[in-house]
Coordinates of C-alpha atoms and ligand atoms in Angstrom, one line a residue:
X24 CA 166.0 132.1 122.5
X25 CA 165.8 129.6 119.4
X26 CA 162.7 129.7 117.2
X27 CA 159.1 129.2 118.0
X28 CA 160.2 129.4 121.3
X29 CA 157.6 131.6 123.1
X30 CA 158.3 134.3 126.4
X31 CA 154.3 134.3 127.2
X32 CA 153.5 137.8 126.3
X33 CA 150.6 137.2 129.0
X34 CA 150.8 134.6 131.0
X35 CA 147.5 135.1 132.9
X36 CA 145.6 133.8 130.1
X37 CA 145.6 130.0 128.8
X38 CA 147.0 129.5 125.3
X39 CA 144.2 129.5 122.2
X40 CA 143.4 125.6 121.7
X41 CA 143.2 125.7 117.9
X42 CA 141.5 123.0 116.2
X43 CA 142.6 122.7 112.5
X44 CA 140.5 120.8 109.8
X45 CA 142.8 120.2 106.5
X46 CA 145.8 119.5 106.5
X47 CA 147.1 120.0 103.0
X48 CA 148.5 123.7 100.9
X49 CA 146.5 125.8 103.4
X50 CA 146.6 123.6 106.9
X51 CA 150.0 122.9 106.3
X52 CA 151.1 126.9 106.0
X53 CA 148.8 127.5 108.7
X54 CA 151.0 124.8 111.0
X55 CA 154.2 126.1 109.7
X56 CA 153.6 130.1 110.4
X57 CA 151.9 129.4 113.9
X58 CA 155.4 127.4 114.7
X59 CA 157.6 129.9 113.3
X60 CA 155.9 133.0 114.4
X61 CA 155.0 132.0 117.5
X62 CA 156.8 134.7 119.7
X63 CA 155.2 137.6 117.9
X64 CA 151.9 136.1 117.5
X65 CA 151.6 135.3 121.2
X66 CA 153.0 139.3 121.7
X67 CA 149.8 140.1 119.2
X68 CA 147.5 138.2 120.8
X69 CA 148.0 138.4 124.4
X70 CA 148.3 134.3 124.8
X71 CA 149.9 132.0 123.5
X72 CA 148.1 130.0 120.0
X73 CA 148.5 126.0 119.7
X74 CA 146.9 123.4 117.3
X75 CA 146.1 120.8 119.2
X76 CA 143.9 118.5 117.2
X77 CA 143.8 118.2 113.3
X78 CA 142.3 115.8 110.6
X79 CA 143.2 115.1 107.2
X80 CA 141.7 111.8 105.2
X81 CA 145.3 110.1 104.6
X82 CA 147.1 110.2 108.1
X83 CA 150.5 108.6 106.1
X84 CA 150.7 110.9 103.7
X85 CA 153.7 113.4 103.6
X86 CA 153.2 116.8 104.7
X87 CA 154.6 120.3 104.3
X88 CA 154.5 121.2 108.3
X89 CA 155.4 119.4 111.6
X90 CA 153.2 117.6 113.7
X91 CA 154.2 116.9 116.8
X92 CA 151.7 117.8 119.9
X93 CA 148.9 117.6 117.5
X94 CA 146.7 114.9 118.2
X95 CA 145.6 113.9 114.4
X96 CA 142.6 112.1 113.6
X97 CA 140.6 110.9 110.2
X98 CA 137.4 112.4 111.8
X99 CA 136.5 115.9 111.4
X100 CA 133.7 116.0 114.0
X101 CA 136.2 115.1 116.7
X102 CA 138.5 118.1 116.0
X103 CA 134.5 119.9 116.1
X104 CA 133.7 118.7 119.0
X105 CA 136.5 118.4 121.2
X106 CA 135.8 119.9 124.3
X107 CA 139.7 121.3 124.5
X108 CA 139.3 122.9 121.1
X109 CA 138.5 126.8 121.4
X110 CA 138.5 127.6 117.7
X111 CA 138.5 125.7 114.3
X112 CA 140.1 126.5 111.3
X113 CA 138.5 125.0 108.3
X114 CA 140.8 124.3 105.6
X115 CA 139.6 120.7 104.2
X116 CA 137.4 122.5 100.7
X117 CA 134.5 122.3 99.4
X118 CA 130.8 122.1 100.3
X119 CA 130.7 118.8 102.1
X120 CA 131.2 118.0 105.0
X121 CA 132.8 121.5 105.3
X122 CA 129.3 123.2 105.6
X123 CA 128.1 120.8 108.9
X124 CA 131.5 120.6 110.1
X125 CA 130.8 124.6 110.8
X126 CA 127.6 124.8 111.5
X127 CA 128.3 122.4 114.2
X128 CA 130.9 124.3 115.6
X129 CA 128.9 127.2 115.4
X130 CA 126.0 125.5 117.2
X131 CA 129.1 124.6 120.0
X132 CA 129.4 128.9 120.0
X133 CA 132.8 127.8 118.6
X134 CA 134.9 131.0 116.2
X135 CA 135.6 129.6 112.8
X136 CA 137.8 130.9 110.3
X137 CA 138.0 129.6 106.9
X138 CA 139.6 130.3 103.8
X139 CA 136.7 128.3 101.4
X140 CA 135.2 131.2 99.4
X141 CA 132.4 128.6 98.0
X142 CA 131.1 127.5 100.7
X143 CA 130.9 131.5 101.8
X144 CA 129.8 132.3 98.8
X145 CA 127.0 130.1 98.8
X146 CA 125.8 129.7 102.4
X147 CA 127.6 132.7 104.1
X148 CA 124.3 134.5 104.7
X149 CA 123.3 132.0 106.9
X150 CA 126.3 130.9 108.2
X151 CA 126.5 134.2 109.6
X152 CA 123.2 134.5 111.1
X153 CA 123.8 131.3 112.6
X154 CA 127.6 132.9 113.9
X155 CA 125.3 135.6 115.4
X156 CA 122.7 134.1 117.0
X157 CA 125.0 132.0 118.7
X158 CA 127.5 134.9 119.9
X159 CA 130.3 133.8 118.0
X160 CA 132.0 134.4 114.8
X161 CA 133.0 133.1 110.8
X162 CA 135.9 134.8 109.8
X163 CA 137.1 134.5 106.2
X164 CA 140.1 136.8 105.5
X165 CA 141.3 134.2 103.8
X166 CA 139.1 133.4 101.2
X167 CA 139.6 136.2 98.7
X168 CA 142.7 137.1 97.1
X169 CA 145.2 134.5 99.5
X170 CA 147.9 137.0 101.7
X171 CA 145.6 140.1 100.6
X172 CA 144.0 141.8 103.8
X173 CA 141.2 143.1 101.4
X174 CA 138.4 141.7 103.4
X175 CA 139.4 144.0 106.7
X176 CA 140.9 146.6 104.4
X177 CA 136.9 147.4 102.7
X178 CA 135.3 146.7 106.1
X179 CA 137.2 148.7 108.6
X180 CA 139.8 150.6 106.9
X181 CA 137.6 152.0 104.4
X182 CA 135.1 152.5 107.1
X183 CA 134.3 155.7 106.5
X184 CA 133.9 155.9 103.0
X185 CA 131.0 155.1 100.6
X186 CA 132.2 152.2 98.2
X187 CA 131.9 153.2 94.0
X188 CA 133.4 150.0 92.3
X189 CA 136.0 147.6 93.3
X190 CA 138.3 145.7 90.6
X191 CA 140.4 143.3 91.1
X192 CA 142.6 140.4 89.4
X193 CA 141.2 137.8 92.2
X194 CA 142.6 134.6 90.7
X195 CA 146.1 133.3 91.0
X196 CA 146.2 130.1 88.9
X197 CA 144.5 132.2 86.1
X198 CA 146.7 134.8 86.4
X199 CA 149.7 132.5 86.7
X200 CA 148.6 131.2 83.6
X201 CA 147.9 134.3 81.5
X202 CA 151.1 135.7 82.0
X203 CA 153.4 132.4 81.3
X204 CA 151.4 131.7 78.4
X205 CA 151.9 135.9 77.3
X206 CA 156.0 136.0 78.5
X207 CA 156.9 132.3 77.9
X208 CA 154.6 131.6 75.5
X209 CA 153.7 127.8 77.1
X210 CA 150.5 126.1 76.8
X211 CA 147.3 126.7 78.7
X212 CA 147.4 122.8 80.0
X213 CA 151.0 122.6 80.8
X214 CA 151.3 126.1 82.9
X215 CA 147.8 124.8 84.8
X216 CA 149.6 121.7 85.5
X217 CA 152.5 123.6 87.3
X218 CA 149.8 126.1 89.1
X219 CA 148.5 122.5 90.6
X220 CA 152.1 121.4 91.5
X221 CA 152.4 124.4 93.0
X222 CA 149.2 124.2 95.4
X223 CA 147.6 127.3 94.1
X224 CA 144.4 125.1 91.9
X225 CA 141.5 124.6 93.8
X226 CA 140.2 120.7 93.8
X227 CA 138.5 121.6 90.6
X228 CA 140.9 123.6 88.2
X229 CA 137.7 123.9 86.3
X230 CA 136.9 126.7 89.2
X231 CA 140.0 128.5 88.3
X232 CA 140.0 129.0 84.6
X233 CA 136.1 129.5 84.3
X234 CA 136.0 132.1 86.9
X235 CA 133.8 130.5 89.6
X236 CA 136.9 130.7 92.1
X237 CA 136.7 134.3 90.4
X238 CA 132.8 135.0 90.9
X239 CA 133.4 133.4 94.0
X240 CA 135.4 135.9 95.9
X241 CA 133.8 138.9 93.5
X242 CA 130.4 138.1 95.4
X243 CA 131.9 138.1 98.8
X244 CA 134.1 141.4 97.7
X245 CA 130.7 143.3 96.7
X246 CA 128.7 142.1 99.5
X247 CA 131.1 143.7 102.2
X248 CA 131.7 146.5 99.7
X249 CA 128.0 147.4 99.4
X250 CA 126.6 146.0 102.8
X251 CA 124.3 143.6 101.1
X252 CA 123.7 139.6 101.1
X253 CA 126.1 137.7 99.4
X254 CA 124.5 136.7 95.8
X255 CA 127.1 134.4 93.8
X256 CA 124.3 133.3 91.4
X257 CA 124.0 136.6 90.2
X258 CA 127.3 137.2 89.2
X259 CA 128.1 137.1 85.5
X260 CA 130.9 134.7 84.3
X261 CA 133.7 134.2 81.6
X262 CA 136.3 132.0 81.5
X263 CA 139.8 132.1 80.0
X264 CA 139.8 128.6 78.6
X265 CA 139.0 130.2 75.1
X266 CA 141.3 133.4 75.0
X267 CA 143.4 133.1 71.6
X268 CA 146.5 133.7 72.3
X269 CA 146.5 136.3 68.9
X270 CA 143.9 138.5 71.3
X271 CA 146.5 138.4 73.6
X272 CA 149.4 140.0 71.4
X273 CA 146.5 142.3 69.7
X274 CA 145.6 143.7 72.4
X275 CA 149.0 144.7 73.4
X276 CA 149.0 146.4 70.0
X277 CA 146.9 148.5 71.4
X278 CA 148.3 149.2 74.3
X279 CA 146.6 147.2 76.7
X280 CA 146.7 144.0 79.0
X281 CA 144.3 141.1 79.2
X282 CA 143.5 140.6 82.4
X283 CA 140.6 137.9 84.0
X284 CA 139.5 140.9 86.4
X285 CA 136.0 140.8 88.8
X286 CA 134.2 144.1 88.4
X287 CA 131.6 145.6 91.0
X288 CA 129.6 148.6 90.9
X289 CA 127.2 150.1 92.5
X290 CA 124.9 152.5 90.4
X291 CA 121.7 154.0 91.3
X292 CA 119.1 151.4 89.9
X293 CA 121.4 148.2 91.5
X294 CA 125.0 146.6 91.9
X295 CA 126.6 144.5 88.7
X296 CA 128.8 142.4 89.5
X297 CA 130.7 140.7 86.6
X298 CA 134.1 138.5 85.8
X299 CA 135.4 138.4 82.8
X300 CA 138.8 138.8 80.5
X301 CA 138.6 142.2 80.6
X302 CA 141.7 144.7 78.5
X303 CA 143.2 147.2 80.6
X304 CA 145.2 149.9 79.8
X305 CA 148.7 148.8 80.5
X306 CA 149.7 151.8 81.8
X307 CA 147.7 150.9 85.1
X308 CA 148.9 149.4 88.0
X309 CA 146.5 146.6 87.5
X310 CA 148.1 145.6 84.3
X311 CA 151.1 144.9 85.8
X312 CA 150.0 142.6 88.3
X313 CA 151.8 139.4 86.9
X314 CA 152.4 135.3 87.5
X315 CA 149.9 134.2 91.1
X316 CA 149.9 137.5 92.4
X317 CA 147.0 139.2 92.7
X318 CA 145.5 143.0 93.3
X319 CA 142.2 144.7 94.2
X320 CA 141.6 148.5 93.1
X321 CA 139.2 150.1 95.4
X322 CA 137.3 153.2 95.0
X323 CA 135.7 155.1 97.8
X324 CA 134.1 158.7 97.4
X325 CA 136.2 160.1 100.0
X326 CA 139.9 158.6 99.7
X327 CA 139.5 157.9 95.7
X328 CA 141.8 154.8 94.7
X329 CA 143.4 152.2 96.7
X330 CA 144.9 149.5 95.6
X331 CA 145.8 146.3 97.5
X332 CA 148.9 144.5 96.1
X333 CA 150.5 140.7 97.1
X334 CA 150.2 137.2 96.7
X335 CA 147.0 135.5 95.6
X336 CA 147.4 131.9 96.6
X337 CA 150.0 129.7 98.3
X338 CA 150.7 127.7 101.5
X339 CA 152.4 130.6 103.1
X340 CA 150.3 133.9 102.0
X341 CA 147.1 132.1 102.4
X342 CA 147.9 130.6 105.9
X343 CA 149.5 134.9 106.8
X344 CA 145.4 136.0 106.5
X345 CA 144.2 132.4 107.9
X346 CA 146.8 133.4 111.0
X347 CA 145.8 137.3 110.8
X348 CA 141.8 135.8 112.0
X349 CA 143.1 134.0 114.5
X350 CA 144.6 136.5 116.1
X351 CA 141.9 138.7 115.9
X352 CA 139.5 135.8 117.0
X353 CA 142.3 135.7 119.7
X354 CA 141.8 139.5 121.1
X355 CA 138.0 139.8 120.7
X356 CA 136.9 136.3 122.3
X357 CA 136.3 138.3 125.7
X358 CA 134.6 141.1 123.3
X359 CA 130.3 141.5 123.5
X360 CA 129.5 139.6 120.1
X361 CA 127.2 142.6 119.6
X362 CA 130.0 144.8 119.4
X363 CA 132.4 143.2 116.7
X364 CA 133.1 143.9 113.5
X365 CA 130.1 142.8 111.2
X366 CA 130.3 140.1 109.0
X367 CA 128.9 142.3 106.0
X368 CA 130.6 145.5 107.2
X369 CA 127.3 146.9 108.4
X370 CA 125.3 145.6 111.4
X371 CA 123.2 142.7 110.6
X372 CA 119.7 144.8 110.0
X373 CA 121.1 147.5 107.7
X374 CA 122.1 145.1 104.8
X375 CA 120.1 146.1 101.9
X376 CA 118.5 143.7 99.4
X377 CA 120.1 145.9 96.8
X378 CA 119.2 144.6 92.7
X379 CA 121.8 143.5 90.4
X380 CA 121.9 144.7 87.0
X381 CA 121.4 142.6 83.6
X382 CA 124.3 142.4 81.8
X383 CA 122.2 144.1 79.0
X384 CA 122.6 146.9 81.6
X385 CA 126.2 147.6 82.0
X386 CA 128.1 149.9 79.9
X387 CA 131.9 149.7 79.1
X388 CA 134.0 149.4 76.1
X389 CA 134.4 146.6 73.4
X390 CA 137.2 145.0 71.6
X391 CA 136.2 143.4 68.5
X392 CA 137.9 141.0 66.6
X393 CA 136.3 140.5 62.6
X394 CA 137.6 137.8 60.4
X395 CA 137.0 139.1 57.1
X396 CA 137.4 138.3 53.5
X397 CA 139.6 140.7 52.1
X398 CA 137.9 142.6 49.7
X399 CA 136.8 146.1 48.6
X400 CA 134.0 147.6 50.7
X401 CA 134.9 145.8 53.9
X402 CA 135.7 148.1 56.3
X403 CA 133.2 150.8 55.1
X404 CA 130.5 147.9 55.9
X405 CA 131.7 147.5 59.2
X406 CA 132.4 151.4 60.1
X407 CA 128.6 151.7 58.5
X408 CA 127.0 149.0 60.7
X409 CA 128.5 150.4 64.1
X410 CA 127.5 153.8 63.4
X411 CA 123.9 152.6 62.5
X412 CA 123.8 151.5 66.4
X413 CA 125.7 154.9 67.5
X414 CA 128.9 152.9 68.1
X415 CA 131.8 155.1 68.0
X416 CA 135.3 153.4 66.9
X417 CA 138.3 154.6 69.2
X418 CA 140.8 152.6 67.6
X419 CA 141.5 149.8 64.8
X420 CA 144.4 147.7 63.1
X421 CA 143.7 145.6 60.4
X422 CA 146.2 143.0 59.4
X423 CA 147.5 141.0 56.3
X424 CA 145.7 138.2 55.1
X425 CA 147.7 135.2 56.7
X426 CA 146.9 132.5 54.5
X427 CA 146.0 131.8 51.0
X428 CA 141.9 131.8 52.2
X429 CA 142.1 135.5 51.8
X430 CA 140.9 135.9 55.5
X431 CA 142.1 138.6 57.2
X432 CA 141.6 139.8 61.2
X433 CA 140.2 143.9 62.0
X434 CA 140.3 144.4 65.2
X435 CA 138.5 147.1 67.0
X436 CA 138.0 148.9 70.2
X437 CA 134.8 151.1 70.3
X438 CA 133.9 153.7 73.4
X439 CA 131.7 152.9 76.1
X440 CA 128.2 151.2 75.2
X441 CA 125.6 149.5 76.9
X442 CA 126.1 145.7 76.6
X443 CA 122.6 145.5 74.6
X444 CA 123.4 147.5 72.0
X445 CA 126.6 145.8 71.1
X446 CA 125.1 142.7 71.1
X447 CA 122.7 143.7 68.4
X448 CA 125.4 145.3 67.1
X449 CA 127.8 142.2 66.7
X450 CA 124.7 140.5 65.1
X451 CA 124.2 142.1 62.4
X452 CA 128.4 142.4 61.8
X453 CA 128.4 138.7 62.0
X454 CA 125.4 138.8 59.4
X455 CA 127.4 140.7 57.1
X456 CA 128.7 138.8 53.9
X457 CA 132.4 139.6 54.2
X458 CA 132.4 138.4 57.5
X459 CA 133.7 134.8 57.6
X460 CA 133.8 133.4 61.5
X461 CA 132.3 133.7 64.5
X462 CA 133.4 137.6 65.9
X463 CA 135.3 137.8 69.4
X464 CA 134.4 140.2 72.0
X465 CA 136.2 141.1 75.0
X466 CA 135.0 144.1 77.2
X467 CA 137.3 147.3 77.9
X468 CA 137.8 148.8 81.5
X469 CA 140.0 152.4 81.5
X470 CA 139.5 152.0 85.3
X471 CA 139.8 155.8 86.5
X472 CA 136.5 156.7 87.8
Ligands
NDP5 P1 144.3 120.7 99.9 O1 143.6 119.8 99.0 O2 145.8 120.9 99.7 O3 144.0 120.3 101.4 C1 142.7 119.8 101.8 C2 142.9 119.1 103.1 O4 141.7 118.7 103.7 C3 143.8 117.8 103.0 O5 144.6 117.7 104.1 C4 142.7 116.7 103.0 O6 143.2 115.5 103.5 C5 141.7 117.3 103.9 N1 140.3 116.8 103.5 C6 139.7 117.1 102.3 N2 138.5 116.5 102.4 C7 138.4 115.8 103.6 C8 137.4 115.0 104.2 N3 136.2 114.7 103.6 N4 137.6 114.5 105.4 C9 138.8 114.8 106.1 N5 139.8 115.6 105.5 C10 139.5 116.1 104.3 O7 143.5 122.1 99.7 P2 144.1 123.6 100.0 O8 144.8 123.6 101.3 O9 144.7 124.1 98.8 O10 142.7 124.4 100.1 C11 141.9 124.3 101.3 C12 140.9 125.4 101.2 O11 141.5 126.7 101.2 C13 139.9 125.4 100.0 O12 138.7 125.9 100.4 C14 140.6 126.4 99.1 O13 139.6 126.9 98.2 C15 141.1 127.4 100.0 N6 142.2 128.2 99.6 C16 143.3 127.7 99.0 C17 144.3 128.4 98.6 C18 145.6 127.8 98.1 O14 146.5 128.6 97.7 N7 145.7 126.5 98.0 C19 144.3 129.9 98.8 C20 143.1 130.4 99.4 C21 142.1 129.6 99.8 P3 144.4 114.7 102.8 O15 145.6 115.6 102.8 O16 144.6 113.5 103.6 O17 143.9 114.4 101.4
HSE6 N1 142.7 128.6 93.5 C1 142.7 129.9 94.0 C2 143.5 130.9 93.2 C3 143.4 129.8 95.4 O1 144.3 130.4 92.3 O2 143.4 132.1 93.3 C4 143.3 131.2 96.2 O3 142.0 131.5 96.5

């Protein structure tokens, strides 16, 4: 039998008529792992899957897939609206017209997958209310961390468990970047120029290196995770536009990794959510999660640790959990709607309004970086200052002056504190005479419980 030929695995029901909006990194992989998959896919499904209708803005331009038996068009609302289109795959980006687009097709009691974490992130809660009240369903496996099945892994797999903390390096053009800029030492611009090249920047590289795309799929991570509405404004975020590439090498000094992670916790007063550059210790798994890939740590109270491992953008891994929803949209279109897998993880009237901390409220560790004038006294004034705010000092490496300013870096890491009291803390350091530029703070996760 030669490939993407397909032995109908059921032949009683019709194939899935797959609409498909995009046709670019993620439409195109989509296209291309449908054709070549076919056989199993239709063995997984019970029917066969076909895109029959797709739009894209440029009709001539060059794509990565094959298009014949696709009717293509320039208008999105006639893939929507096609009465021989079961499903639609959103795949165009961004909020507009993605956001009607669905909402139509969700009016239509069409299934919609999409991998556009933004437009989750900011109207999922009612895109999933309108998914519900209609009978149908959004489903968005693809949207955090590309090839990753984290979204079913936290809602069904870890079923049973109740959800601590999640961690997770959710970013593949930042990573990429971090770790050619650490091993190759190349610039910030030309590595993000390759990430684009390579289809892994969103529209908006901006989104990428100043953790939206980051706080993005950390909102959506945390909302399944706690069974609560999805709150991206709430989420506190860092770039890595600004990492010096010194706090890089220090921080291996030390024995650690940066890393631009998205942190969730739930405590007893609320949930923070947070995305940073964070240093972990290289000795864990998540330190060694290099170039796009990406990783989520999860920790429930019964199984303890799990961590998910695998590519974190890409035409290929992305369209893998685009194609995994289809599939499932596949074997539960003949399923009562009220008996589905939740959006949230929980049913619909037990997600909780839970609070979100202040990041005055979180506590974690601190690295500290102290350009100083090197003179006598200095280190006493700084030792003096953090203990004054009952800042204990875990570890510190002072180097030479470097130039003939007589400016030399200390660099610190101090134990857990609440983020209040260190900044108070890196006030009155900065205030201090011997200190001679503005003092660089990343935050410290040990990540083990
Ligand atoms: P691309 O830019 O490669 O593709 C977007 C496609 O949508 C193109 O075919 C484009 O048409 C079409 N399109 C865009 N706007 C319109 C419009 N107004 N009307 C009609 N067609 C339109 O994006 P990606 O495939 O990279 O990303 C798609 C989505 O998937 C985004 O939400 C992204 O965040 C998400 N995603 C991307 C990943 C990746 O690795 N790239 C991974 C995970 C999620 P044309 O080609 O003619 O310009
Ligand atoms: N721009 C995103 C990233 C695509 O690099 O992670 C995958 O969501």
């Amino acid at each position: 039998m030669s490939e993407g030929e397909v032995t109908n695995a059921d032949a009683a029901l019709p194939p899935l008529r797959v609409g498909l909006l995009g046709l670019g990194t993620v439409g195109g992989g989509v296209v291309n792992v449908l054709t070549r998959n076919a056989e199993d896919i239709a063995r997984r499904s019970g029917r066969r899957i076909d895109v029959v209708h797709a739009s894209a803005r440029n009709l001539g331009a060059p794509r990565i897939c094959p298009l014949n038996g696709i009717l293509l068009t320039t208008n999105p609302m006639d893939v929507v609206e096609n009465p021989n289109v079961d499903v639609i795959i959103e795949v165009m980006g961004g909020m507009t017209p993605a956001s009607m687009l669905i909402r139509r097709a969700l009016e239509l009691g069409k299934p919609v997958i999409t991998a556009n974490k933004a437009l989750i992130a900011h109207e999922g809660n009612e895109l999933f209310a309108l998914a519900q009240a209609k009978g149908t369903v959004v489903a968005f496996e693809a949207a955090v961390a590309g090839g990753i099945p984290i979204i079913k892994a936290i809602r069904e797999g870890l079923a049973g468990n109740r959800i601590e903390w999640l961690a997770g390096i959710i970013n593949g053009t930042g990573n990429f970047i971090l770790t050619a800029m650490r091993d190759e030492g190349r610039s910030f611009s030309d590595v993000l120029a390759e990430a684009q090249k390579l289809g892994y920047a969103e529209a908006d590289p901006t989104f990428d290196v100043e953790g939206i795309d980051g706080a993005h799929k950390l909102s959506i991570l945390a909302a399944i995770a706690f069974g609560m509405p999805l709150k991206f404004d709430s989420v506190y975020t860092e770039g890595i536009s600004t990492l010096k590439t010194e706090d890089v090498r220090y921080a291996r000094e030390l024995g650690y990794q940066i890393k631009h992670l998205g942190f969730a916790r739930r405590h007893e007063n609320g949930v923070e959510m947070r995305v940073h550059p964070t240093l972990i210790p290289e000795r864990r798994l998540l330190a060694n999660v290099d170039g796009v890939k990406n990783a989520v740590l999860v920790w429930g109270d019964a199984v303890g640790p799990t961590l998910y491992y695998g590519a974190g953008a890409g035409a290929d891994p992305t369209a893998s959990a685009v194609v995994a929803d289809l599939v499932d949209v596949a074997r539960t279109l003949t399923a009562d709607p009220n008996h589905r897998v939740p959006h949230l993880a929980v049913v619909p009237d037990q997600v909780s309004d839970l609070p979100i901390l202040s990041m005055d409220d979180i506590q974690t560790g601190y690295y500290l970086r102290l350009t100083v004038l090197d003179q006598p006294g200095v280190l006493a004034n700084i030792a003096r200052t953090l203990a004054d705010f009952g800042i204990n000092i875990e570890a510190m490496i002072q180097k030479e002056a470097s130039d003939e300013t007589l400016h030399l870096p200390i660099v610190l890491l101090t134990h857990p504190m609440r983020e209040a009291i260190m900044n108070d803390a890196i006030e009155s350091l900065q205030a201090l005479d011997e200190v001679c530029a503005p003092i660089v703070r990343l935050r410290v996760e040990s990540l083990v419980s």
